[in-house]
mmCIF file of C-alpha atoms and ligand atoms in Angstrom:
data_model
loop_
_atom_site.group_PDB
_atom_site.id
_atom_site.type_symbol
_atom_site.label_atom_id
_atom_site.label_comp_id
_atom_site.label_asym_id
_atom_site.label_seq_id
_atom_site.Cartn_x
_atom_site.Cartn_y
_atom_site.Cartn_z
ATOM 1 C CA MET A 1 -13.801 -21.865 -3.344
ATOM 2 C CA ILE A 2 -13.970 -18.998 -5.839
ATOM 3 C CA LEU A 3 -13.997 -15.323 -4.818
ATOM 4 C CA LEU A 4 -14.597 -12.256 -6.960
ATOM 5 C CA ALA A 5 -12.774 -9.289 -5.400
ATOM 6 C CA ILE A 6 -13.256 -5.624 -6.265
ATOM 7 C CA GLU A 7 -10.982 -2.701 -5.328
ATOM 8 C CA THR A 8 -11.742 0.943 -6.171
ATOM 9 C CA SER A 9 -10.577 2.859 -3.097
ATOM 10 C CA CYS A 10 -8.389 5.358 -4.898
ATOM 11 C CA ASP A 11 -7.524 5.660 -8.589
ATOM 12 C CA GLU A 12 -7.120 2.031 -9.692
ATOM 13 C CA THR A 13 -10.143 0.047 -10.844
ATOM 14 C CA SER A 14 -9.312 -3.569 -10.104
ATOM 15 C CA ALA A 15 -11.096 -6.942 -10.102
ATOM 16 C CA SER A 16 -9.698 -10.363 -9.372
ATOM 17 C CA ILE A 17 -10.765 -13.970 -9.231
ATOM 18 C CA ILE A 18 -9.100 -15.945 -6.434
ATOM 19 C CA LYS A 19 -9.320 -19.686 -5.930
ATOM 20 C CA ASP A 20 -9.004 -21.134 -2.413
ATOM 21 C CA GLY A 21 -7.615 -17.906 -1.029
ATOM 22 C CA PHE A 22 -4.147 -17.935 -2.513
ATOM 23 C CA ASN A 23 -4.435 -18.861 -6.163
ATOM 24 C CA VAL A 24 -4.854 -15.736 -8.339
ATOM 25 C CA LEU A 25 -6.731 -16.861 -11.462
ATOM 26 C CA SER A 26 -6.931 -13.296 -12.749
ATOM 27 C CA ASN A 27 -6.226 -9.753 -11.630
ATOM 28 C CA ILE A 28 -7.219 -6.919 -13.934
ATOM 29 C CA THR A 29 -6.276 -3.356 -12.974
ATOM 30 C CA ALA A 30 -7.122 -0.231 -14.955
ATOM 31 C CA THR A 31 -4.918 2.680 -13.883
ATOM 32 C CA GLN A 32 -6.012 6.295 -14.177
ATOM 33 C CA ASN A 33 -2.597 7.979 -14.027
ATOM 34 C CA GLU A 34 -2.965 9.605 -17.435
ATOM 35 C CA PHE A 35 -6.143 11.426 -16.325
ATOM 36 C CA HIS A 36 -4.655 12.827 -13.106
ATOM 37 C CA GLU A 37 -1.136 13.504 -14.354
ATOM 38 C CA LYS A 38 -1.751 17.032 -15.591
ATOM 39 C CA TYR A 39 -3.195 18.058 -12.201
ATOM 40 C CA GLY A 40 -0.151 16.687 -10.339
ATOM 41 C CA GLY A 41 -2.363 14.595 -8.034
ATOM 42 C CA ILE A 42 -5.584 12.626 -7.848
ATOM 43 C CA VAL A 43 -8.754 14.580 -8.608
ATOM 44 C CA PRO A 44 -11.510 12.727 -6.693
ATOM 45 C CA GLU A 45 -14.309 13.589 -9.137
ATOM 46 C CA ILE A 46 -12.286 12.298 -12.090
ATOM 47 C CA ALA A 47 -11.386 9.155 -10.139
ATOM 48 C CA SER A 48 -15.010 8.225 -9.397
ATOM 49 C CA ARG A 49 -16.143 8.999 -12.940
ATOM 50 C CA LYS A 50 -13.404 6.799 -14.414
ATOM 51 C CA HIS A 51 -14.301 3.981 -11.992
ATOM 52 C CA ILE A 52 -17.906 4.148 -13.223
ATOM 53 C CA GLU A 53 -16.737 3.984 -16.845
ATOM 54 C CA THR A 54 -14.433 1.002 -16.380
ATOM 55 C CA ILE A 55 -15.704 -1.129 -13.499
ATOM 56 C CA ASN A 56 -18.034 -3.380 -15.513
ATOM 57 C CA LEU A 57 -15.392 -3.963 -18.190
ATOM 58 C CA VAL A 58 -12.734 -4.768 -15.596
ATOM 59 C CA ILE A 59 -14.971 -7.248 -13.747
ATOM 60 C CA LYS A 60 -16.029 -8.889 -17.014
ATOM 61 C CA GLU A 61 -12.415 -9.255 -18.110
ATOM 62 C CA ALA A 62 -11.361 -10.710 -14.741
ATOM 63 C CA ILE A 63 -14.115 -13.354 -14.952
ATOM 64 C CA GLU A 64 -13.286 -14.195 -18.578
ATOM 65 C CA LYS A 65 -9.530 -14.395 -17.986
ATOM 66 C CA ALA A 66 -10.012 -16.734 -15.031
ATOM 67 C CA SER A 67 -12.196 -18.976 -17.231
ATOM 68 C CA VAL A 68 -14.822 -19.316 -14.538
ATOM 69 C CA ASN A 69 -18.550 -19.253 -14.874
ATOM 70 C CA GLU A 70 -20.382 -16.564 -12.887
ATOM 71 C CA LYS A 71 -22.331 -19.330 -11.153
ATOM 72 C CA GLU A 72 -19.088 -20.762 -9.748
ATOM 73 C CA ILE A 73 -18.409 -17.601 -7.730
ATOM 74 C CA ASP A 74 -18.938 -18.320 -4.017
ATOM 75 C CA ALA A 75 -18.620 -14.797 -2.577
ATOM 76 C CA ILE A 76 -17.992 -11.178 -3.559
ATOM 77 C CA ALA A 77 -15.287 -9.243 -1.694
ATOM 78 C CA VAL A 78 -15.027 -5.474 -1.787
ATOM 79 C CA THR A 79 -12.927 -2.703 -0.256
ATOM 80 C CA PHE A 80 -15.188 -0.591 1.987
ATOM 81 C CA GLY A 81 -12.490 1.873 3.181
ATOM 82 C CA PRO A 82 -10.315 3.779 3.798
ATOM 83 C CA GLY A 83 -10.193 5.745 0.567
ATOM 84 C CA LEU A 84 -11.969 8.373 -1.496
ATOM 85 C CA PRO A 85 -15.739 8.337 -0.803
ATOM 86 C CA GLY A 86 -16.805 8.594 -4.460
ATOM 87 C CA SER A 87 -14.337 5.902 -5.514
ATOM 88 C CA LEU A 88 -15.296 3.492 -2.729
ATOM 89 C CA LEU A 89 -18.973 3.952 -3.549
ATOM 90 C CA VAL A 90 -18.518 2.689 -7.118
ATOM 91 C CA GLY A 91 -16.867 -0.581 -6.060
ATOM 92 C CA LEU A 92 -19.308 -1.063 -3.228
ATOM 93 C CA SER A 93 -22.383 -0.529 -5.427
ATOM 94 C CA SER A 94 -21.067 -2.980 -8.035
ATOM 95 C CA ALA A 95 -20.245 -5.607 -5.412
ATOM 96 C CA LYS A 96 -23.676 -5.287 -3.819
ATOM 97 C CA ALA A 97 -25.427 -5.545 -7.195
ATOM 98 C CA ILE A 98 -23.475 -8.690 -8.113
ATOM 99 C CA SER A 99 -24.038 -10.186 -4.656
ATOM 100 C CA LEU A 100 -27.770 -9.602 -5.017
ATOM 101 C CA ALA A 101 -27.930 -10.910 -8.590
ATOM 102 C CA LEU A 102 -25.883 -14.053 -7.918
ATOM 103 C CA LYS A 103 -27.330 -14.541 -4.411
ATOM 104 C CA LYS A 104 -23.834 -14.898 -3.019
ATOM 105 C CA PRO A 105 -22.483 -13.366 0.224
ATOM 106 C CA LEU A 106 -20.692 -10.066 0.426
ATOM 107 C CA ILE A 107 -17.375 -9.678 2.289
ATOM 108 C CA ALA A 108 -16.140 -6.232 3.407
ATOM 109 C CA VAL A 109 -12.373 -5.748 3.393
ATOM 110 C CA ASN A 110 -10.354 -2.862 4.816
ATOM 111 C CA HIS A 111 -7.924 -1.617 2.172
ATOM 112 C CA LEU A 112 -5.027 -1.746 4.653
ATOM 113 C CA GLU A 113 -5.631 -5.367 5.534
ATOM 114 C CA GLY A 114 -5.545 -5.965 1.790
ATOM 115 C CA HIS A 115 -2.026 -4.493 1.635
ATOM 116 C CA ILE A 116 -0.996 -6.820 4.472
ATOM 117 C CA TYR A 117 -2.593 -9.856 2.795
ATOM 118 C CA ALA A 118 -0.725 -9.191 -0.474
ATOM 119 C CA ASN A 119 2.133 -10.971 1.310
ATOM 120 C CA PHE A 120 0.106 -14.196 1.584
ATOM 121 C CA LEU A 121 0.187 -14.352 -2.212
ATOM 122 C CA ILE A 122 3.948 -14.962 -1.998
ATOM 123 C CA PRO A 123 4.204 -18.787 -1.931
ATOM 124 C CA GLU A 124 6.992 -18.885 0.718
ATOM 125 C CA PHE A 125 4.946 -16.652 3.034
ATOM 126 C CA GLU A 126 1.951 -18.915 2.771
ATOM 127 C CA THR A 127 4.221 -21.906 3.437
ATOM 128 C CA LEU A 128 5.351 -20.323 6.731
ATOM 129 C CA GLU A 129 1.709 -19.887 7.665
ATOM 130 C CA ARG A 130 0.914 -23.514 6.864
ATOM 131 C CA LYS A 131 3.870 -24.604 8.999
ATOM 132 C CA LYS A 132 2.385 -22.475 11.815
ATOM 133 C CA ASP A 133 5.604 -20.513 11.905
ATOM 134 C CA LEU A 134 4.351 -17.094 10.852
ATOM 135 C CA PHE A 135 2.469 -15.241 13.595
ATOM 136 C CA PRO A 136 3.150 -12.744 15.011
ATOM 137 C CA PHE A 137 4.699 -10.892 12.110
ATOM 138 C CA LEU A 138 5.318 -7.202 11.542
ATOM 139 C CA CYS A 139 3.987 -5.421 8.457
ATOM 140 C CA LEU A 140 5.116 -2.011 7.286
ATOM 141 C CA ILE A 141 2.327 -0.493 5.187
ATOM 142 C CA VAL A 142 3.613 2.362 3.055
ATOM 143 C CA SER A 143 1.219 3.766 0.484
ATOM 144 C CA GLY A 144 0.008 7.047 -0.955
ATOM 145 C CA GLY A 145 -2.503 7.451 1.833
ATOM 146 C CA HIS A 146 -0.999 5.493 4.737
ATOM 147 C CA THR A 147 2.162 4.747 6.629
ATOM 148 C CA GLN A 148 1.589 2.291 9.403
ATOM 149 C CA LEU A 149 3.484 -0.359 11.368
ATOM 150 C CA VAL A 150 1.196 -3.247 12.224
ATOM 151 C CA LYS A 151 1.885 -6.286 14.378
ATOM 152 C CA VAL A 152 -0.247 -9.086 12.979
ATOM 153 C CA ASN A 153 -0.901 -11.505 15.842
ATOM 154 C CA ASP A 154 -3.067 -13.955 13.918
ATOM 155 C CA HIS A 155 -5.351 -13.951 10.889
ATOM 156 C CA LEU A 156 -7.335 -10.687 10.953
ATOM 157 C CA LYS A 157 -5.883 -9.747 14.367
ATOM 158 C CA TYR A 158 -4.056 -6.457 13.964
ATOM 159 C CA GLU A 159 -2.238 -4.290 16.474
ATOM 160 C CA THR A 160 -1.137 -0.949 15.052
ATOM 161 C CA ILE A 161 2.020 0.119 16.849
ATOM 162 C CA GLY A 162 2.770 3.267 14.858
ATOM 163 C CA ARG A 163 1.314 5.412 12.122
ATOM 164 C CA THR A 164 1.994 8.703 10.407
ATOM 165 C CA ARG A 165 0.923 11.835 12.235
ATOM 166 C CA ASP A 166 0.621 13.826 9.020
ATOM 167 C CA ASP A 167 1.550 12.926 5.425
ATOM 168 C CA ALA A 168 1.980 9.347 4.259
ATOM 169 C CA ALA A 169 5.325 8.325 2.774
ATOM 170 C CA GLY A 170 3.894 8.029 -0.770
ATOM 171 C CA GLU A 171 2.183 11.390 -0.413
ATOM 172 C CA ALA A 172 5.565 12.960 0.458
ATOM 173 C CA PHE A 173 7.130 11.340 -2.630
ATOM 174 C CA ASP A 174 4.310 12.704 -4.799
ATOM 175 C CA LYS A 175 4.429 16.213 -3.293
ATOM 176 C CA VAL A 176 8.221 16.508 -3.539
ATOM 177 C CA ALA A 177 8.109 15.285 -7.150
ATOM 178 C CA ARG A 178 5.438 17.847 -7.936
ATOM 179 C CA PHE A 179 7.499 20.606 -6.319
ATOM 180 C CA LEU A 180 10.570 19.565 -8.325
ATOM 181 C CA ASN A 181 8.448 19.338 -11.511
ATOM 182 C CA LEU A 182 9.322 15.698 -12.003
ATOM 183 C CA GLY A 183 5.862 14.405 -12.936
ATOM 184 C CA TYR A 184 3.145 12.204 -11.427
ATOM 185 C CA PRO A 185 3.014 9.804 -9.632
ATOM 186 C CA GLY A 186 6.218 10.963 -7.988
ATOM 187 C CA GLY A 187 7.266 7.769 -6.210
ATOM 188 C CA PRO A 188 8.334 5.707 -9.233
ATOM 189 C CA ILE A 189 9.986 8.764 -10.850
ATOM 190 C CA ILE A 190 12.048 9.635 -7.761
ATOM 191 C CA ASP A 191 12.938 5.953 -7.386
ATOM 192 C CA LYS A 192 14.224 5.842 -10.978
ATOM 193 C CA ILE A 193 16.211 9.071 -11.017
ATOM 194 C CA SER A 194 17.752 8.363 -7.606
ATOM 195 C CA LYS A 195 19.556 5.306 -8.932
ATOM 196 C CA ASN A 196 22.463 7.193 -10.464
ATOM 197 C CA SER A 197 22.369 10.179 -8.143
ATOM 198 C CA ASP A 198 24.123 11.271 -4.976
ATOM 199 C CA GLU A 199 21.816 10.420 -2.078
ATOM 200 C CA ASN A 200 24.292 11.983 0.357
ATOM 201 C CA ALA A 201 24.257 15.392 -1.374
ATOM 202 C CA ILE A 202 21.982 16.879 1.320
ATOM 203 C CA ASP A 203 21.609 15.587 4.847
ATOM 204 C CA PHE A 204 17.889 16.152 5.434
ATOM 205 C CA LYS A 205 16.903 15.739 9.082
ATOM 206 C CA ARG A 206 15.304 12.328 9.717
ATOM 207 C CA PRO A 207 11.805 13.156 11.023
ATOM 208 C CA MET A 208 10.599 11.923 14.424
ATOM 209 C CA ILE A 209 13.498 9.622 14.932
ATOM 210 C CA GLU A 210 13.653 10.645 18.601
ATOM 211 C CA GLU A 211 12.716 8.098 21.245
ATOM 212 C CA GLU A 212 9.541 9.922 22.411
ATOM 213 C CA TYR A 213 7.792 9.338 19.058
ATOM 214 C CA LYS A 214 8.350 5.603 19.237
ATOM 215 C CA TYR A 215 6.912 4.087 16.069
ATOM 216 C CA ASP A 216 4.952 7.067 14.763
ATOM 217 C CA PHE A 217 6.034 8.731 11.541
ATOM 218 C CA SER A 218 5.872 12.240 10.122
ATOM 219 C CA PHE A 219 6.705 13.105 6.538
ATOM 220 C CA SER A 220 5.379 16.604 6.057
ATOM 221 C CA GLY A 221 8.470 18.206 7.669
ATOM 222 C CA ILE A 222 10.827 16.580 5.217
ATOM 223 C CA LYS A 223 8.761 17.835 2.296
ATOM 224 C CA THR A 224 9.003 21.353 3.746
ATOM 225 C CA ALA A 225 12.755 20.891 4.255
ATOM 226 C CA VAL A 226 13.115 20.165 0.521
ATOM 227 C CA VAL A 227 11.144 23.316 -0.337
ATOM 228 C CA TYR A 228 13.259 25.464 2.045
ATOM 229 C CA PHE A 229 16.471 24.015 0.724
ATOM 230 C CA CYS A 230 15.525 24.859 -2.875
ATOM 231 C CA LYS A 231 14.429 28.387 -1.971
ATOM 232 C CA LYS A 232 17.699 29.031 -0.128
ATOM 233 C CA MET A 233 19.633 27.528 -3.023
ATOM 234 C CA GLU A 234 17.909 29.908 -5.466
ATOM 235 C CA LYS A 235 18.985 32.829 -3.265
ATOM 236 C CA GLY A 236 22.553 31.513 -3.208
ATOM 237 C CA LYS A 237 22.339 30.718 0.522
ATOM 238 C CA GLU A 238 22.833 26.975 -0.001
ATOM 239 C CA LYS A 239 25.277 25.018 -2.130
ATOM 240 C CA LYS A 240 24.097 24.210 -5.686
ATOM 241 C CA VAL A 241 22.667 20.706 -5.901
ATOM 242 C CA ASN A 242 21.012 19.266 -9.013
ATOM 243 C CA LYS A 243 17.384 18.109 -8.968
ATOM 244 C CA ASN A 244 18.187 14.406 -9.102
ATOM 245 C CA ASP A 245 20.514 14.618 -6.106
ATOM 246 C CA ILE A 246 17.878 16.551 -4.147
ATOM 247 C CA ALA A 247 15.335 13.809 -4.946
ATOM 248 C CA ALA A 248 17.785 11.047 -4.000
ATOM 249 C CA SER A 249 18.657 12.742 -0.691
ATOM 250 C CA PHE A 250 14.959 13.120 0.105
ATOM 251 C CA GLN A 251 14.352 9.444 -0.721
ATOM 252 C CA LYS A 252 17.230 8.379 1.543
ATOM 253 C CA ALA A 253 15.863 10.393 4.483
ATOM 254 C CA VAL A 254 12.393 8.828 4.119
ATOM 255 C CA ILE A 255 13.694 5.304 3.743
ATOM 256 C CA ASP A 256 16.195 5.605 6.591
ATOM 257 C CA THR A 257 13.307 6.587 8.874
ATOM 258 C CA LEU A 258 11.121 3.695 7.724
ATOM 259 C CA ILE A 259 13.952 1.214 8.186
ATOM 260 C CA GLU A 260 15.057 2.543 11.545
ATOM 261 C CA LYS A 261 11.569 2.365 13.073
ATOM 262 C CA THR A 262 10.871 -1.058 11.578
ATOM 263 C CA THR A 263 14.175 -2.382 12.929
ATOM 264 C CA LYS A 264 13.462 -1.042 16.424
ATOM 265 C CA ALA A 265 9.978 -2.571 16.439
ATOM 266 C CA ALA A 266 11.250 -5.932 15.187
ATOM 267 C CA ILE A 267 13.768 -6.049 18.025
ATOM 268 C CA GLU A 268 11.374 -4.847 20.736
ATOM 269 C CA PHE A 269 8.655 -7.343 19.806
ATOM 270 C CA GLY A 270 11.014 -10.250 19.080
ATOM 271 C CA ILE A 271 9.677 -10.507 15.534
ATOM 272 C CA LYS A 272 10.850 -13.350 13.266
ATOM 273 C CA THR A 273 9.132 -12.207 10.065
ATOM 274 C CA ILE A 274 8.701 -8.787 8.507
ATOM 275 C CA ALA A 275 6.358 -8.094 5.611
ATOM 276 C CA ILE A 276 5.746 -4.938 3.656
ATOM 277 C CA GLY A 277 2.879 -3.590 1.586
ATOM 278 C CA GLY A 278 1.547 -0.544 -0.277
ATOM 279 C CA GLY A 279 2.706 1.345 -3.340
ATOM 280 C CA VAL A 280 5.946 2.634 -1.773
ATOM 281 C CA ALA A 281 6.960 -0.985 -1.101
ATOM 282 C CA SER A 282 7.802 -1.183 -4.798
ATOM 283 C CA ASN A 283 10.589 1.358 -4.215
ATOM 284 C CA SER A 284 13.892 -0.276 -5.133
ATOM 285 C CA LYS A 285 15.914 1.359 -2.357
ATOM 286 C CA LEU A 286 13.376 0.407 0.293
ATOM 287 C CA ARG A 287 13.392 -3.172 -1.014
ATOM 288 C CA GLU A 288 17.190 -3.240 -0.898
ATOM 289 C CA GLU A 289 17.301 -1.835 2.641
ATOM 290 C CA MET A 290 14.652 -4.302 3.839
ATOM 291 C CA GLN A 291 16.823 -7.155 2.604
ATOM 292 C CA LYS A 292 19.787 -5.704 4.495
ATOM 293 C CA LEU A 293 17.657 -5.396 7.623
ATOM 294 C CA SER A 294 16.626 -9.008 7.265
ATOM 295 C CA SER A 295 20.256 -10.210 7.073
ATOM 296 C CA LYS A 296 21.343 -7.905 9.917
ATOM 297 C CA LEU A 297 18.662 -9.194 12.309
ATOM 298 C CA ASN A 298 18.650 -12.688 10.829
ATOM 299 C CA ILE A 299 14.888 -12.685 10.346
ATOM 300 C CA ASN A 300 12.600 -13.355 7.368
ATOM 301 C CA CYS A 301 11.678 -10.456 5.165
ATOM 302 C CA PHE A 302 8.959 -10.657 2.518
ATOM 303 C CA ILE A 303 8.338 -8.102 -0.185
ATOM 304 C CA PRO A 304 5.507 -8.721 -2.653
ATOM 305 C CA PRO A 305 6.198 -8.235 -6.366
ATOM 306 C CA ALA A 306 5.486 -4.672 -7.542
ATOM 307 C CA TRP A 307 2.012 -5.494 -8.991
ATOM 308 C CA LEU A 308 0.920 -6.664 -5.540
ATOM 309 C CA CYS A 309 2.355 -3.588 -3.792
ATOM 310 C CA THR A 310 0.296 -1.012 -5.655
ATOM 311 C CA ASP A 311 -3.485 -1.210 -5.395
ATOM 312 C CA ASN A 312 -4.975 -4.434 -6.732
ATOM 313 C CA ALA A 313 -8.032 -6.589 -6.078
ATOM 314 C CA ALA A 314 -6.079 -9.848 -5.596
ATOM 315 C CA MET A 315 -4.912 -8.738 -2.139
ATOM 316 C CA ILE A 316 -8.522 -7.879 -1.231
ATOM 317 C CA GLY A 317 -9.616 -11.376 -2.285
ATOM 318 C CA CYS A 318 -6.824 -12.953 -0.245
ATOM 319 C CA ALA A 319 -7.879 -11.083 2.932
ATOM 320 C CA ALA A 320 -11.542 -11.854 2.215
ATOM 321 C CA TYR A 321 -10.795 -15.593 2.108
ATOM 322 C CA GLN A 322 -9.888 -15.511 5.812
ATOM 323 C CA LYS A 323 -13.151 -13.714 6.566
ATOM 324 C CA TYR A 324 -15.034 -16.327 4.540
ATOM 325 C CA LYS A 325 -13.369 -19.095 6.566
ATOM 326 C CA GLN A 326 -14.370 -17.340 9.781
ATOM 327 C CA ASN A 327 -17.928 -16.640 8.549
ATOM 328 C CA ILE A 328 -17.491 -12.877 8.672
ATOM 329 C CA PHE A 329 -19.934 -11.522 6.112
ATOM 330 C CA ALA A 330 -21.428 -8.139 5.332
ATOM 331 C CA ASP A 331 -24.915 -7.497 3.980
ATOM 332 C CA LEU A 332 -26.521 -5.034 1.627
ATOM 333 C CA SER A 333 -26.555 -2.353 4.335
ATOM 334 C CA LEU A 334 -22.744 -2.174 4.049
ATOM 335 C CA ASP A 335 -21.623 1.445 3.715
ATOM 336 C CA PHE A 336 -18.239 2.871 2.797
ATOM 337 C CA ASP A 337 -15.993 4.300 5.509
ATOM 338 C CA SER A 338 -13.442 6.648 3.994
ATOM 339 C CA THR A 339 -11.450 6.850 7.242
ATOM 340 C CA ALA A 340 -11.676 3.201 8.308
ATOM 341 C CA ARG A 341 -8.761 2.023 10.443
ATOM 342 C CA ILE A 342 -7.228 -1.244 11.418
HETATM 343 O O1 KG4 B 401 -0.847 1.590 -2.410
HETATM 344 P P1 KG4 B 401 -0.976 2.574 -3.503
HETATM 345 O O2 KG4 B 401 -1.064 2.055 -4.915
HETATM 346 O O3 KG4 B 401 -2.242 3.477 -3.286
HETATM 347 C C1 KG4 B 401 -2.667 3.863 -2.012
HETATM 348 O O4 KG4 B 401 -3.296 3.035 -1.308
HETATM 349 O O5 KG4 B 401 -2.330 5.007 -1.640
HETATM 350 O O6 KG4 B 401 0.239 3.599 -3.365
HETATM 351 C C2 KG4 B 401 0.430 4.661 -4.244
HETATM 352 C C3 KG4 B 401 1.654 5.429 -3.781
HETATM 353 C C4 KG4 B 401 1.886 6.725 -4.540
HETATM 354 O O7 KG4 B 401 2.120 7.759 -3.603
HETATM 355 C C5 KG4 B 401 3.140 6.443 -5.362
HETATM 356 O O8 KG4 B 401 3.937 7.580 -5.595
HETATM 357 C C6 KG4 B 401 3.852 5.459 -4.458
HETATM 358 O O9 KG4 B 401 2.830 4.642 -3.962
HETATM 359 N N1 KG4 B 401 4.833 4.632 -5.194
HETATM 360 C C7 KG4 B 401 6.152 4.682 -4.963
HETATM 361 C C8 KG4 B 401 6.757 3.811 -5.913
HETATM 362 N N2 KG4 B 401 5.764 3.250 -6.680
HETATM 363 C C9 KG4 B 401 4.580 3.770 -6.209
HETATM 364 N N3 KG4 B 401 6.865 5.388 -4.074
HETATM 365 C C10 KG4 B 401 8.211 5.243 -4.091
HETATM 366 N N4 KG4 B 401 8.867 4.436 -4.988
HETATM 367 C C11 KG4 B 401 8.175 3.702 -5.889
HETATM 368 N N5 KG4 B 401 8.824 2.914 -6.741
HETATM 369 ZN ZN1 ZN B 402 -3.250 1.157 -1.350
#
């Protein structure tokens, strides 16, 4: 069974060919970082224009690299939301056109379920599923637009137990990096410079760690705390700390919060397997702390390779396969939903 998957929800144009749900024959992703870099963040109009320019080339390359014939494609999967309206529209229009031309069904995938399904592309994860030893598992989704703790009870059966009340974790990384003039996207830069820095230089308050907030997150306060600290430091009212140590201390506060809430949820729900997804999941400290959590609680912990953490079409194809098996199809009336939830 061959699926063509398309992902254009934000600023990556990606297409993938997936065989039998788990075998990635190709995954081509065109990033747009260089076009947004000088603005310090994603400019939606530029994102949609770049998607239009590259989508056909990316799809063509994915098909060629997989060495499949167009006629062998059994279904077209596409991200319908959440994401930037103009960006989603480009992927959706392409998927509909191909579905119509090839007379093959269309499958609508929520971007967040894609981030969860990236884990099924890890062979050991899929093995657990085959052994019927996987569900329920907990997935921490941490991306530029979302921070969400999801209990996955079965295929396509999601129970969100916590989400951010304001900024997403990746958004906080990007905003703090912009404030510190470190560059864009901020996450990978802060990750890199934190490695040889003092993460205990500043003890930023861990946001919403109190019991009443349960599994919800908040990352806008910590971004403000960084700004206040720097302003006070400039006025000589705080000790002098170098930029890299400020970034590392910020990173530690964010990751401590993510780990603490995930640990609590794993214990409360008696979880045996934790998965993680989204761009921030490629953060080396988060990956390290997740491994520690897994040994501490003696449970499985899966972290997809970095290319499956950031936006890609392979994860969309993997989620779509389950919909295909359950006969869940969309039709040409499918519209984007920029605020879609799971
Ligand atoms: O999942 P993703 O590619 O796009 C969204 O769905 O939002 O995530 C992008 C986010 C950006 O905020 C980026 O700064 C962050 O992921 N990110 C990281 C790292 N790599 C990407 N954050 C922290 N550490 C990283 N190594
Ligand atoms: Zn994403």
